[in-house]
mmCIF file of C-alpha atoms (C1' of nucleotides) in Angstrom:
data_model
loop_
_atom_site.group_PDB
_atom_site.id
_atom_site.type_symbol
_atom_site.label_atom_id
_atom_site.label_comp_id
_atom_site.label_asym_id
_atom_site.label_seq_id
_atom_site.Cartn_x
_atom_site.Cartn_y
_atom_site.Cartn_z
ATOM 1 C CA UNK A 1 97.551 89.819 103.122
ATOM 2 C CA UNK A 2 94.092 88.315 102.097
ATOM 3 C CA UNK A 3 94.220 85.049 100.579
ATOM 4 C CA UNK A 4 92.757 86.462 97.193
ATOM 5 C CA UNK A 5 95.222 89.342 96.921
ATOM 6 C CA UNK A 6 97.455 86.968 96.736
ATOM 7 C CA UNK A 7 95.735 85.033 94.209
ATOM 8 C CA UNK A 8 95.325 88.500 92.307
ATOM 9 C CA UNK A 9 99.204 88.647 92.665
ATOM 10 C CA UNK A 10 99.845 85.719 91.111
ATOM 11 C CA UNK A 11 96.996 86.377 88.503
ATOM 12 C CA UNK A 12 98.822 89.627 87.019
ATOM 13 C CA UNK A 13 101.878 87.746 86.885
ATOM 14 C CA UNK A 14 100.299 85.756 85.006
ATOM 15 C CA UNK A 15 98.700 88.161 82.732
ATOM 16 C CA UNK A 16 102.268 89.979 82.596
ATOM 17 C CA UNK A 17 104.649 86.748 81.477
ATOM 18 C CA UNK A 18 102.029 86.033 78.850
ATOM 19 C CA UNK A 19 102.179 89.978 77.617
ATOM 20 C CA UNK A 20 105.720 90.267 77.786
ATOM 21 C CA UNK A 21 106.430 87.052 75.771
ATOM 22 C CA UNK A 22 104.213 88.903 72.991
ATOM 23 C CA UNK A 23 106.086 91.552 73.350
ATOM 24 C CA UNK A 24 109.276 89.469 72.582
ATOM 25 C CA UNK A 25 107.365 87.062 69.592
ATOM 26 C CA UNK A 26 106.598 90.704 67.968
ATOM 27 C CA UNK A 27 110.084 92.084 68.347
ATOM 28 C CA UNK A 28 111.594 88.429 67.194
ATOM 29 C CA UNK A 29 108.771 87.404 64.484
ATOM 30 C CA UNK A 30 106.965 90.650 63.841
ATOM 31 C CA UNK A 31 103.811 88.903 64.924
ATOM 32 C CA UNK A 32 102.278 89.479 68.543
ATOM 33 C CA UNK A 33 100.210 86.532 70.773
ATOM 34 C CA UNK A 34 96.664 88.074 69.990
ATOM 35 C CA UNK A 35 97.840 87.854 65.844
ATOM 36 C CA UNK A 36 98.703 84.716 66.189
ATOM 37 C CA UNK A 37 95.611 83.353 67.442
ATOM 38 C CA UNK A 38 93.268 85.353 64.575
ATOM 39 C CA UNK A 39 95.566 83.814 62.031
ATOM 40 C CA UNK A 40 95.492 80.520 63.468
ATOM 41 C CA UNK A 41 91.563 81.077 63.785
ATOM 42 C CA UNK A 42 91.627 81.928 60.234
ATOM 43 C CA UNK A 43 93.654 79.244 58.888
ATOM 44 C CA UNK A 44 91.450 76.908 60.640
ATOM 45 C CA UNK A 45 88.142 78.154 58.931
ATOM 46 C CA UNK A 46 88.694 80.039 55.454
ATOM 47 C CA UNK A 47 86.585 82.949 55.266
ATOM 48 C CA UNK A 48 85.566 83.278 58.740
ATOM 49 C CA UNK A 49 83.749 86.363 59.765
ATOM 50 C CA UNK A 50 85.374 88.786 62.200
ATOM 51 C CA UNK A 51 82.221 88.062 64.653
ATOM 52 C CA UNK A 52 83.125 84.538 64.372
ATOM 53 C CA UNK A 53 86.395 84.779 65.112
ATOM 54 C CA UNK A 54 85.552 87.237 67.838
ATOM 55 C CA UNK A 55 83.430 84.833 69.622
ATOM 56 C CA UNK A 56 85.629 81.989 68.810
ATOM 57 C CA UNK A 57 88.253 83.327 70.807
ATOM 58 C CA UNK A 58 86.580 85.443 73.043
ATOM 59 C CA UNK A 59 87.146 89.190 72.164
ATOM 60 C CA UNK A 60 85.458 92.375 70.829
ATOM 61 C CA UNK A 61 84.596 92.615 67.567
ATOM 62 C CA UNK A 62 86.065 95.882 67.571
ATOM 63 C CA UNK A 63 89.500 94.189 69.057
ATOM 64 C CA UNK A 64 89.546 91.583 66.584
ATOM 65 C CA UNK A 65 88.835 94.753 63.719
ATOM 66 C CA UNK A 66 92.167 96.165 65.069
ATOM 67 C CA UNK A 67 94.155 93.285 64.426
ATOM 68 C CA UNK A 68 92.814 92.461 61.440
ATOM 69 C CA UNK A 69 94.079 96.310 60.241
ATOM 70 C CA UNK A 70 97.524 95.516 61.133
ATOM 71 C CA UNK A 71 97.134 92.244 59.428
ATOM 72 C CA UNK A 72 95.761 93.632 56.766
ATOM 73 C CA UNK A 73 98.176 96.280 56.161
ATOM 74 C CA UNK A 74 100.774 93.519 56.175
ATOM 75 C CA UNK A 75 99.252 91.661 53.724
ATOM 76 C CA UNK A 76 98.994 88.455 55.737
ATOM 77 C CA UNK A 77 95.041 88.451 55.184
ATOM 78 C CA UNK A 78 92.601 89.582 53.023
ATOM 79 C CA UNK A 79 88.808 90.705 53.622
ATOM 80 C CA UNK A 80 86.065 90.171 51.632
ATOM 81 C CA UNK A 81 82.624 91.164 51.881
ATOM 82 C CA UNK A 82 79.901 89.059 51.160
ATOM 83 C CA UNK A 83 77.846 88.803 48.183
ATOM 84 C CA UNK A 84 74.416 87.216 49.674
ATOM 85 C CA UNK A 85 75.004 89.135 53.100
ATOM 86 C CA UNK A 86 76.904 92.696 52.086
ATOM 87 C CA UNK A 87 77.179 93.215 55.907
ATOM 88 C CA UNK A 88 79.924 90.525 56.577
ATOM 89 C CA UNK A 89 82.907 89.918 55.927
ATOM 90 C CA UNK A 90 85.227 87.193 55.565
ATOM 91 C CA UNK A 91 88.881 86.784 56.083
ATOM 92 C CA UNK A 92 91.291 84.945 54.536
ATOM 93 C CA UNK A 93 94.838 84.114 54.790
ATOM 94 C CA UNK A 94 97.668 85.135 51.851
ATOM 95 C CA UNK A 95 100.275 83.032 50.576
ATOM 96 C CA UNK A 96 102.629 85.503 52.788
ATOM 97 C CA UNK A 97 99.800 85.137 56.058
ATOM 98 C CA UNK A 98 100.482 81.127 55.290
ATOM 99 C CA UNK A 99 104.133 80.843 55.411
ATOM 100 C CA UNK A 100 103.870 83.225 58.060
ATOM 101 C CA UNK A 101 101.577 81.198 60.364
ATOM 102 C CA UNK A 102 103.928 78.267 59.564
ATOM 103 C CA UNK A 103 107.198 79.530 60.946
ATOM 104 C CA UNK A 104 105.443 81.281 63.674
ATOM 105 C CA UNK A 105 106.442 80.072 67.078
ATOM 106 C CA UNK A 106 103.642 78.917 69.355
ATOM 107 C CA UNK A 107 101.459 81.893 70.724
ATOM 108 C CA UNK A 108 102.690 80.591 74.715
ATOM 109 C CA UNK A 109 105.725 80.205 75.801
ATOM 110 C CA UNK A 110 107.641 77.350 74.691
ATOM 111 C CA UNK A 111 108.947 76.020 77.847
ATOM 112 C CA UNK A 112 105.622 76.680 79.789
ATOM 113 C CA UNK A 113 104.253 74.265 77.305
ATOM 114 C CA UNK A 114 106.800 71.784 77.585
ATOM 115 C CA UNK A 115 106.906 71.836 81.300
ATOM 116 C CA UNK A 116 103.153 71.934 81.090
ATOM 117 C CA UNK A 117 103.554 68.598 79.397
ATOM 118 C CA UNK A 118 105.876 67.070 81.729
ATOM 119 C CA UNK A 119 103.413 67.148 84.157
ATOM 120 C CA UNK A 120 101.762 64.065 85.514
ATOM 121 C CA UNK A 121 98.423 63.437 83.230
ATOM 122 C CA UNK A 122 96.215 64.500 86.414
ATOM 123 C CA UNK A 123 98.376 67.477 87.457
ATOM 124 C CA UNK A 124 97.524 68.860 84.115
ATOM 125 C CA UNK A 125 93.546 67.975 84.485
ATOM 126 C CA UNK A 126 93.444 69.444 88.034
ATOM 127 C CA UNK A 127 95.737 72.905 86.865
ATOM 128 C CA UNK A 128 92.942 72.764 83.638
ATOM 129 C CA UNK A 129 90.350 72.390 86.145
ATOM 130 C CA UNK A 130 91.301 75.293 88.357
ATOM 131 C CA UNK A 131 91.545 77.575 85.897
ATOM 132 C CA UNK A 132 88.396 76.975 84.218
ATOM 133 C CA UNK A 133 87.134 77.104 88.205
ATOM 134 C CA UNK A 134 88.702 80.223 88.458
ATOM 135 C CA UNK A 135 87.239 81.741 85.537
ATOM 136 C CA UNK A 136 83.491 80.671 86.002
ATOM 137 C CA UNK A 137 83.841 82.267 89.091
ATOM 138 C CA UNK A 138 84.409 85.517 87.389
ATOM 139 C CA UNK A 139 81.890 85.405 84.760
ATOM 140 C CA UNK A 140 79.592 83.834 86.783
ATOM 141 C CA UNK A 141 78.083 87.294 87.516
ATOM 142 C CA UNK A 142 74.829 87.258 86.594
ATOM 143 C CA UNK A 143 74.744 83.246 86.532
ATOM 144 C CA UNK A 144 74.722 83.218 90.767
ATOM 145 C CA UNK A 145 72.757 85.584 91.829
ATOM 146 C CA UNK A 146 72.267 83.874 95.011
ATOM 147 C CA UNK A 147 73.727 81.345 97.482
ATOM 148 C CA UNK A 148 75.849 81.935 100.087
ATOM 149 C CA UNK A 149 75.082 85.699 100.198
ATOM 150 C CA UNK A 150 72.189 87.410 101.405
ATOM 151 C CA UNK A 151 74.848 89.446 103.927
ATOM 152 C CA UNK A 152 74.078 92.551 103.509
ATOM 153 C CA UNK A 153 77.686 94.082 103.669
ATOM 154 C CA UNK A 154 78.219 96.636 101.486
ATOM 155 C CA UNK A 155 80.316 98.221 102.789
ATOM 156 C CA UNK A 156 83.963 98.797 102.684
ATOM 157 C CA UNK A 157 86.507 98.726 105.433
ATOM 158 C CA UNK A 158 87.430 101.643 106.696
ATOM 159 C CA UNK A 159 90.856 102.340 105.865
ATOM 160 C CA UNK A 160 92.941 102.074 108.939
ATOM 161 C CA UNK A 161 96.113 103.356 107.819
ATOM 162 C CA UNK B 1 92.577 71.075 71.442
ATOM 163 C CA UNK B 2 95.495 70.483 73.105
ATOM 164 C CA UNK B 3 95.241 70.921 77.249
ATOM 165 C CA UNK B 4 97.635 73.869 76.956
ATOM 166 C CA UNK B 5 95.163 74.862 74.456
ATOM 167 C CA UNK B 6 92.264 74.488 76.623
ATOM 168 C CA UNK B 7 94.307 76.441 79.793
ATOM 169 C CA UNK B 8 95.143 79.452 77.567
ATOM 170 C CA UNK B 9 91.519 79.893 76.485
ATOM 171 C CA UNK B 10 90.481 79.753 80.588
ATOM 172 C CA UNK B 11 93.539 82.186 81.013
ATOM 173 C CA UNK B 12 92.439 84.586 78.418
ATOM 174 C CA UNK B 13 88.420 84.622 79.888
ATOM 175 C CA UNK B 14 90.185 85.406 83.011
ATOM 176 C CA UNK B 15 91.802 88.305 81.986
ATOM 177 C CA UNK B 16 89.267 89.450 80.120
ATOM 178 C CA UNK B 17 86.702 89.444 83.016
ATOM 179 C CA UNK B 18 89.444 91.393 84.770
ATOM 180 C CA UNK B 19 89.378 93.621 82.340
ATOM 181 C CA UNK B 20 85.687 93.987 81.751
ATOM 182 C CA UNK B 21 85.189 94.359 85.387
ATOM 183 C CA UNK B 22 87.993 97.617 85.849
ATOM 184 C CA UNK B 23 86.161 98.922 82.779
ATOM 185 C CA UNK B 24 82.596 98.811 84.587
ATOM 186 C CA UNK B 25 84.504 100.298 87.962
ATOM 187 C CA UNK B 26 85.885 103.096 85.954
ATOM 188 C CA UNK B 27 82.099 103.655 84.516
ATOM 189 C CA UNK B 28 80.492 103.743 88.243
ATOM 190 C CA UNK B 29 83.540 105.407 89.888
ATOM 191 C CA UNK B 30 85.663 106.726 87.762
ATOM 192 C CA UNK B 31 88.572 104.775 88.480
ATOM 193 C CA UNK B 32 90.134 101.551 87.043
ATOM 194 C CA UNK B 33 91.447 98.773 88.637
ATOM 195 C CA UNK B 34 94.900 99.324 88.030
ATOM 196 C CA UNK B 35 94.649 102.946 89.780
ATOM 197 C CA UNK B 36 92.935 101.842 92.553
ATOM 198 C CA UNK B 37 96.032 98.973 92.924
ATOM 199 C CA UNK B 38 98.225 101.445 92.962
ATOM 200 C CA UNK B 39 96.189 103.904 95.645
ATOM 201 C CA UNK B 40 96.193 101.347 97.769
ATOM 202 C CA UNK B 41 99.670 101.272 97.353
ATOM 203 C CA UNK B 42 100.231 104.580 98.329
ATOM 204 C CA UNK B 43 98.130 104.605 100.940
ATOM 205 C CA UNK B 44 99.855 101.216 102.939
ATOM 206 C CA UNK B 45 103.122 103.683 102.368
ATOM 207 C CA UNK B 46 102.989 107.368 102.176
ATOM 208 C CA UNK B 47 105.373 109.171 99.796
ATOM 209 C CA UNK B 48 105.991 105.708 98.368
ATOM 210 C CA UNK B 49 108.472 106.281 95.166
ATOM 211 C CA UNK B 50 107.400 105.322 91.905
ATOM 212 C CA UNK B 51 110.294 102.628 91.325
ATOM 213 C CA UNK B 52 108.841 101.020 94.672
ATOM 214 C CA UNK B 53 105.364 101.335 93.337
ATOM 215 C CA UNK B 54 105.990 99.453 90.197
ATOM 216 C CA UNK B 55 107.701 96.566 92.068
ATOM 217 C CA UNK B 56 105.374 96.061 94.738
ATOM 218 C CA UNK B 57 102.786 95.856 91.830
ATOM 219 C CA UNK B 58 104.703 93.467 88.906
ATOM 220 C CA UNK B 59 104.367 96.846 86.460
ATOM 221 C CA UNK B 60 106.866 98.733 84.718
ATOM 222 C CA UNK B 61 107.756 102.112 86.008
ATOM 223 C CA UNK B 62 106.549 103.789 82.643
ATOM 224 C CA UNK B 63 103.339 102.112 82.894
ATOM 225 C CA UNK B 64 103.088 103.192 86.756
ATOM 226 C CA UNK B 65 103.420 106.974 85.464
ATOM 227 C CA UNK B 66 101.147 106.756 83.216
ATOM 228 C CA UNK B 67 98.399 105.812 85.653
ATOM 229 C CA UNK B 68 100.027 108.595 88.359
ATOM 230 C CA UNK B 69 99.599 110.806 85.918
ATOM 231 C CA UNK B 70 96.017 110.248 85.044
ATOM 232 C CA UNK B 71 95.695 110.303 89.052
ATOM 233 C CA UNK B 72 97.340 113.493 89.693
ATOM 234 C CA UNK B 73 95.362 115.042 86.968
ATOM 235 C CA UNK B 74 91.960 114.542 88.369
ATOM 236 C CA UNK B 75 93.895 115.647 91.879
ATOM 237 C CA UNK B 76 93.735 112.344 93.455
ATOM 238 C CA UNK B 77 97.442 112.028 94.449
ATOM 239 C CA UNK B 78 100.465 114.955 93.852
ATOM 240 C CA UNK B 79 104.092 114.300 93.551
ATOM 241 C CA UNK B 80 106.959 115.224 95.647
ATOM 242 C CA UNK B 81 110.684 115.293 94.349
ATOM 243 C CA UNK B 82 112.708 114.365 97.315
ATOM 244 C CA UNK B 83 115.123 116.812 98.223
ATOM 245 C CA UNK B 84 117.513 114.198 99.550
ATOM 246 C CA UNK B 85 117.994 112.188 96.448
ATOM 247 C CA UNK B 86 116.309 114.812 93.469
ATOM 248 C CA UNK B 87 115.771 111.468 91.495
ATOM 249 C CA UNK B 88 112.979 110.052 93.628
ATOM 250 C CA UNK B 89 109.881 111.266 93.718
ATOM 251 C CA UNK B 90 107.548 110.531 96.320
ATOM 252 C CA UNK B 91 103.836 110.381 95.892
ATOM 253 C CA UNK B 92 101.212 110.941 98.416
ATOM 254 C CA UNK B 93 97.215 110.955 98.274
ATOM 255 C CA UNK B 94 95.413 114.059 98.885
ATOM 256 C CA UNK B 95 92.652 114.368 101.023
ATOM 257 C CA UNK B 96 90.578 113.525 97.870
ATOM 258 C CA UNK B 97 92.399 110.840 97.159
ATOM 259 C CA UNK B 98 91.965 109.361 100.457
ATOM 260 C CA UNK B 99 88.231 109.621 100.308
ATOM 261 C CA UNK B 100 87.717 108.204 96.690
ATOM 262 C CA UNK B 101 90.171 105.010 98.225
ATOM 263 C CA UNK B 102 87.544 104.502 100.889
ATOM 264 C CA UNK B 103 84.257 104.809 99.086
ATOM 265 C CA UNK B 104 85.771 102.709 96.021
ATOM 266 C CA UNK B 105 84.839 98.961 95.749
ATOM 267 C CA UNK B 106 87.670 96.536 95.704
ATOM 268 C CA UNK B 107 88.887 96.254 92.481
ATOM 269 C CA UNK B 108 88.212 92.701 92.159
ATOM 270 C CA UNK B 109 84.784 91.550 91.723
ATOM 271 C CA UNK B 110 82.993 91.559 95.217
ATOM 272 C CA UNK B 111 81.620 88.296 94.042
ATOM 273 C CA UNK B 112 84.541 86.250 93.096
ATOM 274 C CA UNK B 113 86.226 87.154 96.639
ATOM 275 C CA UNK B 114 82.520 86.304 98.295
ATOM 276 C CA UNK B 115 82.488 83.080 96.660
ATOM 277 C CA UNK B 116 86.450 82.740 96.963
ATOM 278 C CA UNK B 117 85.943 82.552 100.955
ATOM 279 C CA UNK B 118 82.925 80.497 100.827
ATOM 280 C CA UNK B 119 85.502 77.753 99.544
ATOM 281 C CA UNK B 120 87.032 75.302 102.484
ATOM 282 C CA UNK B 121 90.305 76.987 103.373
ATOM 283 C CA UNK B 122 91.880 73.648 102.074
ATOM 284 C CA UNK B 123 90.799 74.658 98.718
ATOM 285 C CA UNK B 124 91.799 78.628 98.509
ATOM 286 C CA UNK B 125 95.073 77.339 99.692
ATOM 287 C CA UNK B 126 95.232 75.044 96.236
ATOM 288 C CA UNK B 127 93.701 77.358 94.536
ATOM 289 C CA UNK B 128 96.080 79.772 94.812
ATOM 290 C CA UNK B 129 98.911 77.434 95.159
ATOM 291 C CA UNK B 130 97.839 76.416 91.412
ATOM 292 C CA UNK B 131 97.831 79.699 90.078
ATOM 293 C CA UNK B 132 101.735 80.545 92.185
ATOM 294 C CA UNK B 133 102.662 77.369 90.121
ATOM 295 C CA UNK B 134 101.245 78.504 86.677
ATOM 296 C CA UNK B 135 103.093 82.360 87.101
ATOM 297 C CA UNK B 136 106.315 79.837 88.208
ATOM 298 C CA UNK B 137 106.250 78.317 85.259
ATOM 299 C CA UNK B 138 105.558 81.374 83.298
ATOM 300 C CA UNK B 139 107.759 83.370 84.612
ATOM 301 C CA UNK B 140 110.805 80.525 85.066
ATOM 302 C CA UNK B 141 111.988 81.776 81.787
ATOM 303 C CA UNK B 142 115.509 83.525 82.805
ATOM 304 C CA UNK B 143 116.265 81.382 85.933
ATOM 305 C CA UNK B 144 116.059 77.715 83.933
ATOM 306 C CA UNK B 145 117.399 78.435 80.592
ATOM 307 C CA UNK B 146 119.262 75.120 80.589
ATOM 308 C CA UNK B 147 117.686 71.853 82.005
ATOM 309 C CA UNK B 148 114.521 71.058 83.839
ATOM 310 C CA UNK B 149 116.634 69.001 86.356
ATOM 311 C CA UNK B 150 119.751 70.506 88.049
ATOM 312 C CA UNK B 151 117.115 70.971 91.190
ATOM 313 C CA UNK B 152 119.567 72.215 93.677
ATOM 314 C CA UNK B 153 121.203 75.394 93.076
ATOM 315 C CA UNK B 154 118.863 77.339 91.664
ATOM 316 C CA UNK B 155 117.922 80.232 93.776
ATOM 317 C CA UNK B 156 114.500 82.010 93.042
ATOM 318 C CA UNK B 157 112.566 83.898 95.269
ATOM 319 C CA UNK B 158 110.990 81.689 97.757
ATOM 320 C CA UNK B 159 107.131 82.132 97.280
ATOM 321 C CA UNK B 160 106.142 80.497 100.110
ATOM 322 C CA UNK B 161 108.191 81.990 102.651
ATOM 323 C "C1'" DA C 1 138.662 115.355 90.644
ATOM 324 C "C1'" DT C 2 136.921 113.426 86.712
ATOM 325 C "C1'" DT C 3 134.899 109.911 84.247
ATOM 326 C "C1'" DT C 4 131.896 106.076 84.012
ATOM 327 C "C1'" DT C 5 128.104 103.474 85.577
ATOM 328 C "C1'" DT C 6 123.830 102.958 87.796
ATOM 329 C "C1'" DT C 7 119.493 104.508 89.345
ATOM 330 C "C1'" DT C 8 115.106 107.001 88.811
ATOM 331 C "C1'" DG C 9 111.518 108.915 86.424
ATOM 332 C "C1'" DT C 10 109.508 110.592 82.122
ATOM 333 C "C1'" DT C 11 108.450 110.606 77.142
ATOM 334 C "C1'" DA C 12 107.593 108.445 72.565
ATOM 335 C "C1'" DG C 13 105.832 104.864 69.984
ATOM 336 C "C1'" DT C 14 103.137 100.689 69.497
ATOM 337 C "C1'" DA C 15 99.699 96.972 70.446
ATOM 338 C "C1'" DT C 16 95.984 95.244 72.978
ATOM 339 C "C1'" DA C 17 91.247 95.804 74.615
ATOM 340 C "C1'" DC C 18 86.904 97.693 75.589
ATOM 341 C "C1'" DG C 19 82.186 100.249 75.059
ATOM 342 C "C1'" DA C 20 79.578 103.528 72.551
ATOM 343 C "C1'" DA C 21 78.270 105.589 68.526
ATOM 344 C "C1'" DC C 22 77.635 104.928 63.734
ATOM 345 C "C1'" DC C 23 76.606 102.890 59.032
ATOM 346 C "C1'" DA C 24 74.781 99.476 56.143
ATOM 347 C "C1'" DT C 25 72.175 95.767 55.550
ATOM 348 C "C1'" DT C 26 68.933 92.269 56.671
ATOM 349 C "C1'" DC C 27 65.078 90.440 59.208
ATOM 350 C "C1'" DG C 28 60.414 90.450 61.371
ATOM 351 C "C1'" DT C 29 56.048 92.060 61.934
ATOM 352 C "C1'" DG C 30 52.159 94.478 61.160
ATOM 353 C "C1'" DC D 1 55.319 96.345 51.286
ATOM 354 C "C1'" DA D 2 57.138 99.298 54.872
ATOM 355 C "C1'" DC D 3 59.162 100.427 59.124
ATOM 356 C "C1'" DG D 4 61.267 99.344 63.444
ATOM 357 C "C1'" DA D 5 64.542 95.890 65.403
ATOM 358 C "C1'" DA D 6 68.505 93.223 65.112
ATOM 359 C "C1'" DT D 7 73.041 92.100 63.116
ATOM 360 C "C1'" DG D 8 77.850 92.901 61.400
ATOM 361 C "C1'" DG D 9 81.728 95.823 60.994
ATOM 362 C "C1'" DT D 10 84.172 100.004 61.586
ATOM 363 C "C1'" DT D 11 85.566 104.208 63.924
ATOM 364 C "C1'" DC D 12 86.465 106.953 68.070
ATOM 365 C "C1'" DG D 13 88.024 107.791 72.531
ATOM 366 C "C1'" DT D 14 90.237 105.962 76.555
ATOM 367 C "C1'" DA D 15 93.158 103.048 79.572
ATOM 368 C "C1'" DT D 16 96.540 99.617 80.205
ATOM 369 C "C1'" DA D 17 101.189 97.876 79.326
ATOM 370 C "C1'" DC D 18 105.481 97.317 77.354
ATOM 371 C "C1'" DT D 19 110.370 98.643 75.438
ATOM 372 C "C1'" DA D 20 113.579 101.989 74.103
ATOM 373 C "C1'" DA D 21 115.479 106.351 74.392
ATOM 374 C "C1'" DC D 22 116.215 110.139 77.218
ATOM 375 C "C1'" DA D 23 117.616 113.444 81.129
ATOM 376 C "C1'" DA D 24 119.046 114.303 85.671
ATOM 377 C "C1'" DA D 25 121.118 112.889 89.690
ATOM 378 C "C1'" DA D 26 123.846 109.907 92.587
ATOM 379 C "C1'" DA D 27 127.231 106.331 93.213
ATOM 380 C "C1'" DA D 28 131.307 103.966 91.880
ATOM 381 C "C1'" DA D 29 135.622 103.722 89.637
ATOM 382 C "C1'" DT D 30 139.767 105.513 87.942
#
DNA sequence: ATTTTTTTGTTAGTATACGAACCATTCGTG
DNA sequence: CACGAATGGTTCGTATACTAACAAAAAAAT
């Protein structure tokens, strides 16, 4: 097994543990992960446009829209479109999106934190490091370009069953 | 921002370029990431079961169907209820399948694994070891409800062999 | 032999998450 | 000022991904 497959493995585990403890915050709380983070966005910046908070945290606009239904619909924010720009609109938190936020548990797993925190001050750097590593490497895309390559092998290896 | 903080928001640009990049596969091929994981799958074992599919993968069996079915439907793969144990079902690639596998890109970006093995091997091995150690402690979860200490006795499966 | 439990796969329901297409609105330029 | 370009938000369609509830079959227990 290729060294990156198993750095793929590892990757959706990854991905899974931090979906499935959403999973449990919405059964437990009623609020999912991806909520959690608009509301905290939110709390942090009254009236925060929903392409601000889409670029603040790094998804769609149309994502963030979708949440911000749910939200809505729960009455834990309000939107409000602007007066001097009638194409934006800002969010805000309710009372109820408040107290909410407030008891909410942390959007990541409790005891990752904590044994995240444990950690010697330079293990944490260097894991901070390699995952910031790890994800320039795949947005890079268009940054590269260049080095290292030039090979042309495009193709793919032929399958030997 | 907290360090935790700073990992999640690496974490979620991660996934997200993951994402991104099975959408623009599914675009230029017409399949996604997650199918061509589990193609692969199929192909390493013929009239793999769907249980064993899920498993080998880290997904949930419903979530393995769903993509089956998407596969089977554009003919890609057909299913086979065992007639040994009428519960299984095997699944096997047609010959359509087989060619789509081999003229399909990897689903991870070319570039990452390019510039992945342009690293020393010293530093794929940490790499990866890093990211083994972040799903760890994501994942620890069940295995150390009680204390961090009590080393000894706990028995997880051995990553590293 | 019959009942209970476990295993396997599917279905239903829900929440992300995206791009593309679509409206308004606003901005820039001629 | 007017008209094309850019911006902001929503809607639509699609694909993951999960749990929970189900059905069918096989295995275990009584």
């Amino acid at each position: 097994m290729q060294k990156y497959e198993e750095l793929l493995v590892a990757l959706r585990q990854v991905i899974r543990a931090i979906d499935l403890y959403s999973k449990k915050l919405n059964k437990e709380t009623g609020l999912t992960s991806p909520q959690l983070i608009v509301m905290q966005e939110i709390a942090l910046c009254d009236g925060v446009t929903v392409k601000k908070i889409a670029d603040n945290i790094t998804l769609s606009s149309a994502t963030v829209t979708s949440i911000l239904d749910r939200l809505e619909a729960r009455k834990f924010i309000i939107r409000q479109r602007s007066a001097t720009d009638k194409r934006k609109v800002g969010v805000h938190l309710t009372e109820n999106g408040h107290t909410a936020l407030e008891n909410a548990p942390k959007p990541l797993q409790e005891h990752f934190i904590n044994r995240f925190e444990a950690m010697e001050e330079w293990e944490q750097t260097q894991m901070l490091a390699t995952m910031q590593r790890v994800a320039k490497m795949m947005n890079a895309e268009d940054l590269d370009a260049s080095p290292l390559l030039e090979v042309g092998q495009i193709q793919q290896p032929t399958l030997t069953s």
